[in-house]
Structures are given as structure tokens and as C-alpha cells.
XYZ file of C-alpha atoms in Angstrom:
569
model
C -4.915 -9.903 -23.429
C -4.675 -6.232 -22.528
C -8.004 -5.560 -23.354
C -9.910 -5.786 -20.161
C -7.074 -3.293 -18.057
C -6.191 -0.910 -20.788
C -8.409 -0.275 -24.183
C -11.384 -0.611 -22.501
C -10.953 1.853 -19.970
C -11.048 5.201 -21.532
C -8.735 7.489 -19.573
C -5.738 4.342 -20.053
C -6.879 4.788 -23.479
C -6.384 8.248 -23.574
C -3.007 8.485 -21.865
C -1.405 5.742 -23.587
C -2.450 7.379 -27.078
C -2.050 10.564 -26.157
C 1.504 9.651 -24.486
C 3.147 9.578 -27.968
C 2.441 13.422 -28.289
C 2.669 14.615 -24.637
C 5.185 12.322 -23.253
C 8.120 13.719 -21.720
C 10.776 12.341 -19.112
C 10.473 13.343 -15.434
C 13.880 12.902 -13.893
C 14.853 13.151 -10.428
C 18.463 12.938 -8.734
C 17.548 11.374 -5.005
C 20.556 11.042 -2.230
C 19.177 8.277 0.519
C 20.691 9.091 3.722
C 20.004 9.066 7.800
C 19.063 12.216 9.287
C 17.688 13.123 12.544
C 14.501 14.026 12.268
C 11.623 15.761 14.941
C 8.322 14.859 12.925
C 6.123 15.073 16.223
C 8.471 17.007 18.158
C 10.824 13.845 19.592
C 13.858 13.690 17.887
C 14.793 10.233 16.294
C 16.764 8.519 13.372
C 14.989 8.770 10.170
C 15.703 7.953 6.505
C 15.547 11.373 4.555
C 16.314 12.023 0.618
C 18.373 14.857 -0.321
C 17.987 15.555 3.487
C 14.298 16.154 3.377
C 11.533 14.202 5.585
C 9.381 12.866 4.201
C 10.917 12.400 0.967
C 9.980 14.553 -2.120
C 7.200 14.148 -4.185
C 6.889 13.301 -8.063
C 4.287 14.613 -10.507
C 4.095 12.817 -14.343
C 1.218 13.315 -16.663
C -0.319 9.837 -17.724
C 2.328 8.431 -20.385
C 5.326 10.049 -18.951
C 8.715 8.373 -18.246
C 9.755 8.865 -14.823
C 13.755 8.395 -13.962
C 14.657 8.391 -10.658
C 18.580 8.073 -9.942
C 19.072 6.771 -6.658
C 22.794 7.455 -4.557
C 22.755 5.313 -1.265
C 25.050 7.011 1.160
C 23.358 5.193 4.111
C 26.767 3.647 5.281
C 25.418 0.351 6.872
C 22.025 -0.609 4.797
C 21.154 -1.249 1.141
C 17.340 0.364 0.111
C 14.833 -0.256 -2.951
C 11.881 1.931 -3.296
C 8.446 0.447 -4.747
C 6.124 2.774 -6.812
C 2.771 1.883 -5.209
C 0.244 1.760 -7.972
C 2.587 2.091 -10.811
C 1.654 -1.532 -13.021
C 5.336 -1.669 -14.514
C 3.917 -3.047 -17.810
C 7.639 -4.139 -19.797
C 9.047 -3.115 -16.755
C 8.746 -6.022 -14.052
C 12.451 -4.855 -12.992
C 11.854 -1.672 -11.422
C 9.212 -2.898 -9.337
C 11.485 -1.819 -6.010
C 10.520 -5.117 -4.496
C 13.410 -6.512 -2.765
C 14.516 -9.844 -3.960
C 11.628 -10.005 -5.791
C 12.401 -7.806 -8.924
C 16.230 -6.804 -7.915
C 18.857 -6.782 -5.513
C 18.768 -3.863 -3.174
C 20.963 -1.218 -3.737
C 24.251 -1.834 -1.411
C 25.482 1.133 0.695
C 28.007 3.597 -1.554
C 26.013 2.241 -4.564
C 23.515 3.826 -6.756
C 20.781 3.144 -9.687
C 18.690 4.411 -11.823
C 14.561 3.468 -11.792
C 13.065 3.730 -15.101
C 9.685 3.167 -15.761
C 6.163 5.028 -17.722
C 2.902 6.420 -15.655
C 0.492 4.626 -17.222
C -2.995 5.497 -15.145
C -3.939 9.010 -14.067
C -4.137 8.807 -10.179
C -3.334 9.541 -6.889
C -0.513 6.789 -5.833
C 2.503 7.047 -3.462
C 6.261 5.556 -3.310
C 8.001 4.110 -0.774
C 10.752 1.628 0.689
C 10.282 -1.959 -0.192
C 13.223 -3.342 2.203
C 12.815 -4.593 6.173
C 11.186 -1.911 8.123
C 11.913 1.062 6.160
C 8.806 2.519 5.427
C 8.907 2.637 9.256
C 11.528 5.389 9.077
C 9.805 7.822 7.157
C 10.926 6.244 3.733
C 7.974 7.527 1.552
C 6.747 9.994 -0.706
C 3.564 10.880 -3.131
C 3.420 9.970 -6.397
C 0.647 12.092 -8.530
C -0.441 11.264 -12.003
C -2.091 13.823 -13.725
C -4.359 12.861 -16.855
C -3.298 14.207 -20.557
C -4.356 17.523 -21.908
C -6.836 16.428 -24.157
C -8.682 14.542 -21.487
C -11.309 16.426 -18.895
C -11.685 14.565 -15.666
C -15.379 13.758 -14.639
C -15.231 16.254 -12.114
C -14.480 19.976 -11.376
C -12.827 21.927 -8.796
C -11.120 24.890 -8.061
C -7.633 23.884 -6.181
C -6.131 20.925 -4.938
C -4.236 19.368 -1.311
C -2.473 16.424 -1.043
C -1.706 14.796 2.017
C -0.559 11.470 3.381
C -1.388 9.678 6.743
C 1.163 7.730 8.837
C 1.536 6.023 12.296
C 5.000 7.083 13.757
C 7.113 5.050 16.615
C 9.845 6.873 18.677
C 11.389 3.176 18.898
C 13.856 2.901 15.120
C 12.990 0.758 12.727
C 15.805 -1.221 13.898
C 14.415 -1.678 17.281
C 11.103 -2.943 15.831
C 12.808 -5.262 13.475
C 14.381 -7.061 16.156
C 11.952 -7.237 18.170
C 9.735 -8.896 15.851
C 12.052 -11.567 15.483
C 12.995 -11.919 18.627
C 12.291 -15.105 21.123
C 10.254 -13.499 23.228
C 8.361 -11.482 20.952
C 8.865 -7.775 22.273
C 6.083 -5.496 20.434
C 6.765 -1.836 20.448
C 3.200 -1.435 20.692
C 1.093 1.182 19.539
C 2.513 3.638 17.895
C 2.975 7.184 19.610
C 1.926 9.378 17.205
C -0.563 9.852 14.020
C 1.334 12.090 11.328
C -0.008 14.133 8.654
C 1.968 14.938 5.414
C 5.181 14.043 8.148
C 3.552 16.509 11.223
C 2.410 15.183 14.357
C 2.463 16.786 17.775
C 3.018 14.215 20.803
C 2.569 15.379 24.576
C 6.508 16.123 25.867
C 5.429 15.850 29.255
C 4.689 12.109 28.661
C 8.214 11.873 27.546
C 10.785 9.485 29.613
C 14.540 8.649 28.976
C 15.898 11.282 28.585
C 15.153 11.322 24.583
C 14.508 15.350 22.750
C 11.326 16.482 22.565
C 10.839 20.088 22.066
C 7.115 21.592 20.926
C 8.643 24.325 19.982
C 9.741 23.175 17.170
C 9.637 24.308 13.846
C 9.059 20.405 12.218
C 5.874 19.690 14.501
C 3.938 22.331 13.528
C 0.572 20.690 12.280
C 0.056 20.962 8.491
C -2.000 23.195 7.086
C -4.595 23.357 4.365
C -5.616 26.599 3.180
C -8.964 27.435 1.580
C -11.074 30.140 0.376
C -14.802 30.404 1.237
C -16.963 28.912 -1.118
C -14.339 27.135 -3.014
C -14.394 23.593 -4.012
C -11.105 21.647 -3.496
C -9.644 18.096 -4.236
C -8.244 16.466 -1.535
C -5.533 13.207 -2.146
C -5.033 11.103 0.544
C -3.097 8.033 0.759
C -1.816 5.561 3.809
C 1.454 4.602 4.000
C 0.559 3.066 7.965
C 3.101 0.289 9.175
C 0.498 -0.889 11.399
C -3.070 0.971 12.197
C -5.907 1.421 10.083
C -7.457 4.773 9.844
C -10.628 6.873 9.739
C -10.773 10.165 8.312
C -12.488 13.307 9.083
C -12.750 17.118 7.958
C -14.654 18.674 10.957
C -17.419 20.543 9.435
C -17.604 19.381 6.099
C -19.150 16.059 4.259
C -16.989 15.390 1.036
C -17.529 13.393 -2.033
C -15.267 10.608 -2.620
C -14.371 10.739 -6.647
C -11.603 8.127 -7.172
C -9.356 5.232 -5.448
C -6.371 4.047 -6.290
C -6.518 5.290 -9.552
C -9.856 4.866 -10.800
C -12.749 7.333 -10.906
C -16.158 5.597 -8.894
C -19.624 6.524 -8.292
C -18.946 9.913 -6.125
C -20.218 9.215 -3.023
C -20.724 11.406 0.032
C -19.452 10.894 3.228
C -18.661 12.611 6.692
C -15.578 10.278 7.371
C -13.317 7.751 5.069
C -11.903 4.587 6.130
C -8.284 4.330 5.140
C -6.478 1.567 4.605
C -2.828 0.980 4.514
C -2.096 1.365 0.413
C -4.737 2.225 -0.096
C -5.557 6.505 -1.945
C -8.417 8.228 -2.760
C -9.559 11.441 -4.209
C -12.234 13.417 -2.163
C -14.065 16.722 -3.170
C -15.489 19.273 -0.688
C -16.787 22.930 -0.678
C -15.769 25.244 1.730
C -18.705 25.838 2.906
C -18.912 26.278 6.559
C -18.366 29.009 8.807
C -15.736 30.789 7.517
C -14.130 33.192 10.318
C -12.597 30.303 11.938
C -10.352 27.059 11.423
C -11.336 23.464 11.251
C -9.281 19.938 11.981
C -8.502 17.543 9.887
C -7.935 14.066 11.620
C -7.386 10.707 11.306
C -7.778 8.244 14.445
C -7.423 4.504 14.375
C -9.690 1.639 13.705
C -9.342 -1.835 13.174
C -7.533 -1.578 16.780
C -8.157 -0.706 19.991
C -6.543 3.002 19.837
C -3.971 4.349 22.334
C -2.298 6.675 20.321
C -4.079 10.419 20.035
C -5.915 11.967 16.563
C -3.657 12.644 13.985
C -4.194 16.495 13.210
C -3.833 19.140 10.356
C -5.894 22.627 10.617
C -8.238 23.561 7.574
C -7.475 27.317 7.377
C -10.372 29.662 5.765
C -8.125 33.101 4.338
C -7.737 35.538 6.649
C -8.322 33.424 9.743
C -4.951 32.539 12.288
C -4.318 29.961 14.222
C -5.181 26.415 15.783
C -9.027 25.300 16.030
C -10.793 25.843 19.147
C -13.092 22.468 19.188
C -11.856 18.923 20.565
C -10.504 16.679 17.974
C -12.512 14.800 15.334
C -14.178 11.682 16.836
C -14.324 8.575 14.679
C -17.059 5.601 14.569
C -15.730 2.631 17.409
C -12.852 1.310 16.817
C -14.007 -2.264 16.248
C -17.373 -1.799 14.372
C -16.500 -3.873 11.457
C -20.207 -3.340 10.262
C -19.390 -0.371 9.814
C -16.702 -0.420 7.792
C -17.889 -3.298 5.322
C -20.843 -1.240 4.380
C -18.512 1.910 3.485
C -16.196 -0.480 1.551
C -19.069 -1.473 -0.240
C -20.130 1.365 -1.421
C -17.430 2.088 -3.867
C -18.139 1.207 -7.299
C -16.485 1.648 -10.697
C -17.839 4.946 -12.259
C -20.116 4.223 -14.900
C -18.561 6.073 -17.845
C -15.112 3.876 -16.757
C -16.628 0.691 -16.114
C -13.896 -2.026 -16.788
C -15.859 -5.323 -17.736
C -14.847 -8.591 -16.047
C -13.647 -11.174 -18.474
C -16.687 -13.236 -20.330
C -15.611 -16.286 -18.554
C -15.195 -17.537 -15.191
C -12.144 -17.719 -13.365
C -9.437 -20.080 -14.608
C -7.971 -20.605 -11.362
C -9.066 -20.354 -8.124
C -6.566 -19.433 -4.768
C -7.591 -19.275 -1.283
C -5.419 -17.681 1.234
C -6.329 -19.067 4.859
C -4.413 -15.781 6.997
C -3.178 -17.245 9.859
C -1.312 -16.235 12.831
C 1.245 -19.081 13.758
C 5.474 -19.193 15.485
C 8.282 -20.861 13.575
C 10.821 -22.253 16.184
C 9.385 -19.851 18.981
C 9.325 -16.880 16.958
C 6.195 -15.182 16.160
C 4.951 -15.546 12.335
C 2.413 -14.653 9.811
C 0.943 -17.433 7.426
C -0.899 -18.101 4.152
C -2.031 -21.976 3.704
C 0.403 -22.563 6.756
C 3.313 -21.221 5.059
C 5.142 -18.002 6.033
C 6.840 -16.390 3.140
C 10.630 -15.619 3.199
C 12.727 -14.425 0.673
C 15.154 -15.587 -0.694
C 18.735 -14.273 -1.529
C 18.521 -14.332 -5.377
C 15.410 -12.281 -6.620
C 12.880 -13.830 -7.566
C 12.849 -12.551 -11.366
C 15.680 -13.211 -12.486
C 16.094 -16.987 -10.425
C 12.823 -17.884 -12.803
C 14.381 -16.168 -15.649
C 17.142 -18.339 -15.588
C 16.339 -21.145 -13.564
C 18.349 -20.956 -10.828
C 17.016 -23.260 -7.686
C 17.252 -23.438 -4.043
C 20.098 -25.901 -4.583
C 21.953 -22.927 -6.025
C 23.538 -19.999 -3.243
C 19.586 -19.036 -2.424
C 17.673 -19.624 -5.319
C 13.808 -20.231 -5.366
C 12.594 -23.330 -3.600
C 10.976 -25.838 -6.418
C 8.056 -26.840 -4.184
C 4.433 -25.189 -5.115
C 2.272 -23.582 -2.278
C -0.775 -24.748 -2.241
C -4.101 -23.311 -3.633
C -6.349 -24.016 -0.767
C -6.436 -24.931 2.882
C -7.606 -27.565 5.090
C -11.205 -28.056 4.406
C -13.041 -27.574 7.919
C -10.691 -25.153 9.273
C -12.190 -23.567 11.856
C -11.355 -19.828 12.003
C -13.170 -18.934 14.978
C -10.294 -20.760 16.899
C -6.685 -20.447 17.608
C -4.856 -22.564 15.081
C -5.152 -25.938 16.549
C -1.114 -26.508 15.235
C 0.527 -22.903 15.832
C 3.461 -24.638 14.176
C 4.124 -23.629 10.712
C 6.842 -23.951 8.330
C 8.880 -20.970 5.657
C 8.979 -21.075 2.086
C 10.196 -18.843 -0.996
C 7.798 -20.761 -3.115
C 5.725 -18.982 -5.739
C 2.513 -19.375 -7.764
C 3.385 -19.661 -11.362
C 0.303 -18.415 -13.490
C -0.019 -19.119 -17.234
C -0.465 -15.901 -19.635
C -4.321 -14.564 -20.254
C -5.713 -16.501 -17.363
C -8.904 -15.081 -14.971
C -7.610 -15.273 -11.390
C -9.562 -15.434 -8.412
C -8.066 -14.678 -5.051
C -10.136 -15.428 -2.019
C -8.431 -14.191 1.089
C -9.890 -15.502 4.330
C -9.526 -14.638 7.859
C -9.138 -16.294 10.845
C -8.930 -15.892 14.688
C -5.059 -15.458 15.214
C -3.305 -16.978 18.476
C -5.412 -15.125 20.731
C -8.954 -16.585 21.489
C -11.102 -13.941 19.935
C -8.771 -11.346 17.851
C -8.376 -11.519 14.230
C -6.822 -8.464 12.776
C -7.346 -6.316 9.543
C -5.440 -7.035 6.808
C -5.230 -5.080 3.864
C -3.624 -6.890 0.395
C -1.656 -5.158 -1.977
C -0.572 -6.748 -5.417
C 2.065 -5.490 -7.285
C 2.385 -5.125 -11.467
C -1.976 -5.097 -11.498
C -4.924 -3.387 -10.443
C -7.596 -6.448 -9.789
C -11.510 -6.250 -9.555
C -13.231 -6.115 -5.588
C -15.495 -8.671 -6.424
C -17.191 -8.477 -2.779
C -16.644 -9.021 0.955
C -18.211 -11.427 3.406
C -18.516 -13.011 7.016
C -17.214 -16.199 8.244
C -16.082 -18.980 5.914
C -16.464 -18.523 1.710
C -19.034 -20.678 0.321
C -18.392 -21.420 -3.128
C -21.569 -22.764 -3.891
C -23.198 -19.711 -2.307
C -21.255 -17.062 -1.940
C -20.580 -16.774 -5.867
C -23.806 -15.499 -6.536
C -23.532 -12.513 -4.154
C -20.868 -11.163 -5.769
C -20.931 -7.885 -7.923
C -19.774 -8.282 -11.787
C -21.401 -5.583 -13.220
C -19.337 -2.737 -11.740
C -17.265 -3.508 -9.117
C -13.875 -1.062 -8.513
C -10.465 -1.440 -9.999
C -7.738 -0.939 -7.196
C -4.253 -2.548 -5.938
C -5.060 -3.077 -2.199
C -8.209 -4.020 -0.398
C -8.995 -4.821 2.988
C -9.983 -8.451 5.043
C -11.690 -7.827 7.412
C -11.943 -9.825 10.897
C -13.326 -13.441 10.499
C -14.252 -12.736 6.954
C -13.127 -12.975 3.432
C -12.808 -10.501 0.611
C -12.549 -12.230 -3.589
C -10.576 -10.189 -5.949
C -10.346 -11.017 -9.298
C -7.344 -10.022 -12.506
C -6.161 -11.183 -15.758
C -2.585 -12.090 -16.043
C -1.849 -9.930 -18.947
C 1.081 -8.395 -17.487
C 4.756 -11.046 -17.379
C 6.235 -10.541 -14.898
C 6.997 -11.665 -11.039
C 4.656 -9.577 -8.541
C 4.050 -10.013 -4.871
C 1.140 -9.543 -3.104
C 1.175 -9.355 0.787
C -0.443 -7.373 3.584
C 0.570 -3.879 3.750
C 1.223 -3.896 7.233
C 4.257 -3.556 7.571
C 5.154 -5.810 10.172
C 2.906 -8.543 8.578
C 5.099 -8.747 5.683
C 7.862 -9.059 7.576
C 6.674 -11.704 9.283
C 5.717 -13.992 6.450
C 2.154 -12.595 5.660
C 2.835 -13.132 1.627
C 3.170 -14.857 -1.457
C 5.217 -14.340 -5.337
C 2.711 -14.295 -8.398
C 4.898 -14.917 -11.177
C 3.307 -14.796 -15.175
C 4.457 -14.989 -18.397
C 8.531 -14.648 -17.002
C 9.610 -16.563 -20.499
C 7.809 -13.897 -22.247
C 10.264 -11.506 -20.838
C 13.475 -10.076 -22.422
C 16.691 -10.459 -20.899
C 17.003 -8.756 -17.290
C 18.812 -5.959 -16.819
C 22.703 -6.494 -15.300
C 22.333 -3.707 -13.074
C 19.183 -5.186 -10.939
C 21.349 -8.239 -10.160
C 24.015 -9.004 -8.320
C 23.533 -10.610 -5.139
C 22.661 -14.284 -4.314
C 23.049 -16.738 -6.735
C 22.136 -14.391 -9.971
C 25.947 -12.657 -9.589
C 27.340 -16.564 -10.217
C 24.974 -16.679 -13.765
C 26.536 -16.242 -17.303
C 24.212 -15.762 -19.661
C 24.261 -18.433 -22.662
């Protein structure tokens, strides 16, 4: 039932007719190596491709085929890359989810992702194994719409830019401490970056580590722009760990699509962005023009220590750094706040996607829980804390291959719901929790509801943002809410007349947020917090649809755990 995702919307419509004309291959040769790297002036280990930091960006038109061959020369760690947006319809193997649609790709080794653009978008790539997003492993991904299709909206040149937190600890370092018994947290991170340009303070720096503000790589990033000109602005977040607020000192802008889909433009002085999440924004040069302007990005969602993240909005003929004190976001922790902004994106009226004429067919809720697994310090969804396992996922479904079997999937089913009565103001009252590989199996052409709820983690009073990215689908926001879903009550506040297509939304503190899809697309997704260290630590789960629909699985995404013992019939 493709119906409600792709003929009904018209620019999916448009691209995947228009693809058969247009369509052309976009192929890329991409060497993954370590290189030292001085994004915000310290020098540290960083993962680079074709030595660049950050990595290079693709641009498809809607309906291309993108081919990405990928050499690992990193001598001591095997990589994937996901393609954050990208729905990987026939195509559930080049996901780039590690052990969940293939086996990373081993030091010396190399493949080749193949997969078609289907949506016209602003979207982004990155690694999809450990901590290596961490590193600097990410890049945009643009989709342009077809020729024969006008977007809703004019303007007269274009940035693109992507926001990051940035550690001088390596990703290695944070790994281990994550898993370590005592926790050690590298804290907050030390810099905000901007399309991979930060600037930190040297004089703050101790050890003994390089940090030079002279150099050539921490130079802030600039936009240019011509007086009276209206641009579009991408932005995406690829954060490990923050959540962040936007700003372009000086000017309101008009926020024209999200992750992928065109909404109700809506105006705005600042934008909450969440890890995953992208947006188009459009705004008019229209302030004073003989001088420069900051763009900046501080944190929310936690209480900040590290300083505004800054670019420089440069008017022609105008030199140098802006004058004024950085841009000042809303506080930190005014959730109010940033409900009532989430709220206010909606599903553009000429590309309304209608919501199935039915109910849901199956309801999940996801109690997100802090909890520690044998002293270690874990993430949890209906008190289990995902982990995966050494055969991926799609091809141990595919052909049946069990825990019993060198790391195959484990045969118990997590559960739908939690413990009626849980109290989520509170600590869990049994921090304990246990690890599991299981996964949801969900039956072809089904209406899904997700309701994700918060809860206090295991400090009195703290319960963090979280924001949930599914892979292979874009799903319906249905609505957000405080304290504990009602069924009975909270149903009837939700939006299904036009609420926004996107593939990661955020939970906010002590509340829940309901998402709705189809499964009209086989495959085996996962859908997590994007936090980076959240995932790590357990904060997912493994939809899987429709995997007998599938043809056989390509050879060269398998290869470790049990799938390299499996002859096929």
C-alpha cells in the first residue's frame, strides 16, 4: 500500500514519474581514512574521506541513482555510512545500519552503496558504526526536485550548512568511557561547529594538546549575500549529544520545509534543531547592509557550558568578523517553549499526505528509561536496552538464523507496552534492566502507532530530550504532550488533518510524542534516539516488515556473524 507515502504526495509523484526521463547515476569514489584534523583550532584524530573534513557532499535530482564506492583504509576499524532520510524502497540493504542491514566494511575492504533519491529534500549522511559520527564522519546529502516541477517557493541563491557539537576527547575515549564501570562522561562538549568551523579559546587549553587560532581550518564559515536578496538556507544536525537553537542576528526567516517535506511557511526569529532532524528556511537580506551579521547556534535541552556556535553573514563589499556579542537563545530548559514551536509545523496544504482511513492496527509504547546493566550505565525501552547482535539483522530474518546460531537474533518479542502505573516523575524504582537483540516484526499494510514516553532518568528531577529517528520511512507527528499518554483522552487531541511527514522528532522531558506510518516498505529498519551516545547505550529497537517479501540479499552485505556460515538452498 504505497499510496498514502508516494502517489498521493505530488512532488514523490513527480520525481518518481519524471525519474524515467531525467534519471541519471551520481557516482562517487570515497577513501575512509584518519586524518588529523583542527576544526576549532585544537588538533585531534578525525575520520576524513578522500582526506577532506567533513566529508564531501552529494547532490541527486529526485529519481536519481546514487553509487557511492567506499575503500576503508582505516587500518584498525570497519565503517558503514547511513543516508539519513533516504527511504531505501527495494533497497533495505544499503541502509548503512550496522548489523542491522549489513556487516560493516572490515579495514583494507571496500563496497559499493547503491540506492535511488526518491523525495526532493534537504537530508544528510553519516556513520552508522560506534561513535563515529563523533569523529566528524558526516556529510550533506541534497535532493533537488525534477525539472518539470516548480517548488512552492522562490528565491534567489542558496547556503547549506550543518550544525555539530565537537569533543577534543576521540571517539574512542568517549566510547570507553561510556561503558566503563564507573561511568566517566566527557561532558559537554567544547565546541559548537558550523559546516566543520568552530573557534575554541586556546588560552583555556591544558595538556599540552595543539591549538593554534591562527589557523587556516578555524576560520568561521561564511555566508555571503547581496542586499535585498532572498536566499534558502539548509540546515541539518548531525549533534552526538546537544540540542540546538538557531539564530541569524538581524533577520526573521520563514521556515519552508523539514526533512523533506514542504509545510505551512512559518516565520520565526530562531529554530529549534534537533539531532536528525533538516529544514529549509527563507530570508531576505534585508537589514543594514554595510556591516556583517552572526549566525549561531547555542544549546538547549541542556544546561549549556560550551560557547555559541558561529558563522558570519557577509553583505558584498563588507570585511570581516561582526562587531555585536553572539546570538542569545530562549533558556535552556524552557520546554514550553519549544513544544509550541514544534507545533507549529504542519504539512503544506497543496502536499498534504492523508492518514490512512482507519485507525491504527497496532499500537507500541516506548517507556524511555534511564537504567545500569551489571554496573554499567544504560539506556532502555520497556526495560530492555538494545544490543546488536553479530549477524545483521536482515539477513538473520531472511534466513532464519537464531541466537542459538554464532550471534543470530534472539527469538523472544519485546514487549508493546510498559508497566501500567509507572511513575515517570521518579527514578526507576528497579534501575536494573536486562539486553536484548529482539525485534518487532510488523505484518505488510498495517497503521502503526508509536507512542514514545518519557520519564525522569536516575537522577531525581532530569529527564533528557530525546529525539527518534526511523529508518526506511517518513511517519506522521501526530502530536506532543505532558506527563503520562491517556488513550482514552489524549486521542482526541491529536491532529489528523495535516500533521508533518518527517524521519525524526523530538520527546520532550516528562512527556510523550505519537507518530504514526504504514508499513508499506519490507524491510528491517531501526529506530533509536539520535543521540549518539543514547544509541550506544541501548536507547533502541529493530522494526522489521514484509522481510519474506524480499529478494535474496546481496553476498557482498554479509559476511560476518553467523550469515558467513549460511548456504543458500
Amino acid at each position: 500500500m504505497r499510496e498514502p507515502q508516494l502517489l498521493v504526495a505530488a512532488l514523490v509523484l513527480l520525481a518518481a514519474t519524471s525519474s524515467l526521463v531525467y534519471a541519471k547515476v551520481v557516482e562517487y569514489e570515497w577513501v575512509v581514512d584518519y586524518a588529523w584534523a583542527a576544526p576549532d583550532c585544537v588538533e585531534k584524530q578525525v575520520i576524513s574521506i578522500n582526506g577532506e573534513f567533513p566529508g564531501p557532499n552529494i547532490r541527486s535530482v529526485a529519481g536519481d541513482t546514487v553509487r557511492v564506492h567506499v575503500i576503508n583504509r582505516m587500518p584498525t576499524e570497519a565503517v558503514v555510512i547511513h543516508w539519513h532520510g533516504m527511504l531505501q524502497t527495494g533497497t533495505p540493504w544499503e541502509d548503512g545500519a550496522a548489523y542491522v542491514s549489513q556487516c560493516p566494511i572490515d579495514p583494507e575492504d571496500e563496497y559499493t552503496y547503491d540506492f535511488v533519491t526518491e523525495n526532493a529534500g534537504t537530508y544528510f549522511w553519516h556513520g552508522h558504526y560506534g561513535m563515529q559520527r563523533a569523529a566528524g564522519f558526516y556529510g550533506q546529502l541534497i535532493v533537488d526536485p525534477p525539472e518539470n516541477f516548480t517548488e512552492p517557493f522562490k528565491y534567489d541563491g542558496e547556503h547549506s550548512i550543518v550544525l555539530n557539537d565537537w569533543w577534543h576527547a576521540s571517539m574512542i575515549d568517549q566510547q570507553l568511557g561510556l561503558f566503563s564501570v564507573p561511568f566517566r562522561w566527557v561532558r559537554e562538549p567544547q565546541s559548537l561547529l558550523i559546516e566543520g568551523r568552530g573557534r575554541y579559546n586556546c588560552s583555556l587549553m591544558a595538556g599540552g594538546r595543539a591549538c593554534n587560532a591562527t589557523r587556516e581550518s578555524c576560520k568561521l564559515h561564511v555566508m555571503p549575500v547581496e542586499a535585498g536578496k532572498t536566499y534558502r538556507l539548509r540546515i541539518a544536525s548531525v549533534a552526538s549529544l546537544g540540542s540546538f537553537n538557531f539564530i541569524l542576528e538581524g533577520h526573521n526567516f520563514t521556515v519552508v520545509e523539514a526533512d523533506g517535506h514542504y509545510v505551512e511557511p512559518v516565520t520565526m526569529s530562531d529554530i529549534d534543531v534537533y539531532s536528525g532532524e533538516s529544514y529549509s528556511v527563507l530570508f531576505t537580506a534585508n537589514a543594514d547592509c554595510s556591516r556583517n551579521y552572526w549566525a549561531g547556534f547555542n544549546v538547549r535541552g541542556r544546561d549549556p557550558k560550551t560557547p555559541t556556535g558561529l558563522a558570519v553573514l557577509q553583505y558584498v563589499n563588507t570585511s570581516g568578523e561582526p562587531s555585536t556579542c553572539a546570538p542569545v537563545s530562549p533558556r535552556w530548559n524552557d520546554y514550553a517553549y519549544s513544544v509550541a514551536k514544534a507545533r507549529q509545523y504542519l504539512a503544506r496544504k497543496e502536499f498534504i499526505v492523508p492518514l490512512p482511513q482507519r485507525g491504527p492496527d497496532r499500537q507500541i509504547f516506548l517507556l524511555n528509561t534511564q537504567n545500569r546493566v551489571n554496573g554499567r550505565l544504560k539506556w532502555a525501552l520497556n526495560n530492555v536496552s538494545f544490543v546488536p547482535t553479530a549477524t545483521p539483522a536482515l539477513a538473520a530474518l531472511k534466513y532464519n538464523i537464531t541466537v542459538e546460531a554464532h550471534g543470530g537474533l534472539s527469538s523472544a518479542t519485546p514487549p508493546d507496552y510498559f508497566q501500567e502505573g509507572y511513575d515517570i516523575m521518579k527514578p526507576p524504582p528497579y534501575p536494573e534492566t536486562v539486553q536484548g537483540s529482539g525485534v518487532y516484526e510488523l505484518k505488510g499494510d498495517q497503521v502503526v502507532d508509536i507512542i514514545l514516553q518519557n520519564a525522569c532518568s536516575l537522577t531525581a528531577k532530569v529527564s533528557e530530550v530525546h529525539p527518534w529517528h526511523l529508518h526506511g520511512h517518513d511517519f506522521w507527528i501526530l502530536g506532543y504532550g505532558d506527563g503520562v499518554f491517556n488513550a482514552s483522552k489524549d486521542y482526541a487531541s491529536l491532529n489528523y488533518y495535516n500533521p508533518p511527514l518527517r524521519n525524526t522528532a523530538p520527546l520532550f522531558p516528562f512527556g510523550w510524542t505519537v507518530l504514526r506510518f504504514v508499513t508499506d516498505n519490507p524491510g528491517v529498519w531501526p529506530f533509536h534516539c539520535h543521540i549518539e551516545s543514547h544509541f550506544h547505550m541501548g536507547m533502541g529497537v529493530i522494526f522489521a516488515e514484509s522481510v519474506d517479501k524480499l529478494p535474496e540479499v546481496p553476498t557482498d552485505t554479509m559476511g560476518c556473524g553467523a550469515i558467513k556460515f549460511y548456504r543458500s538452498p
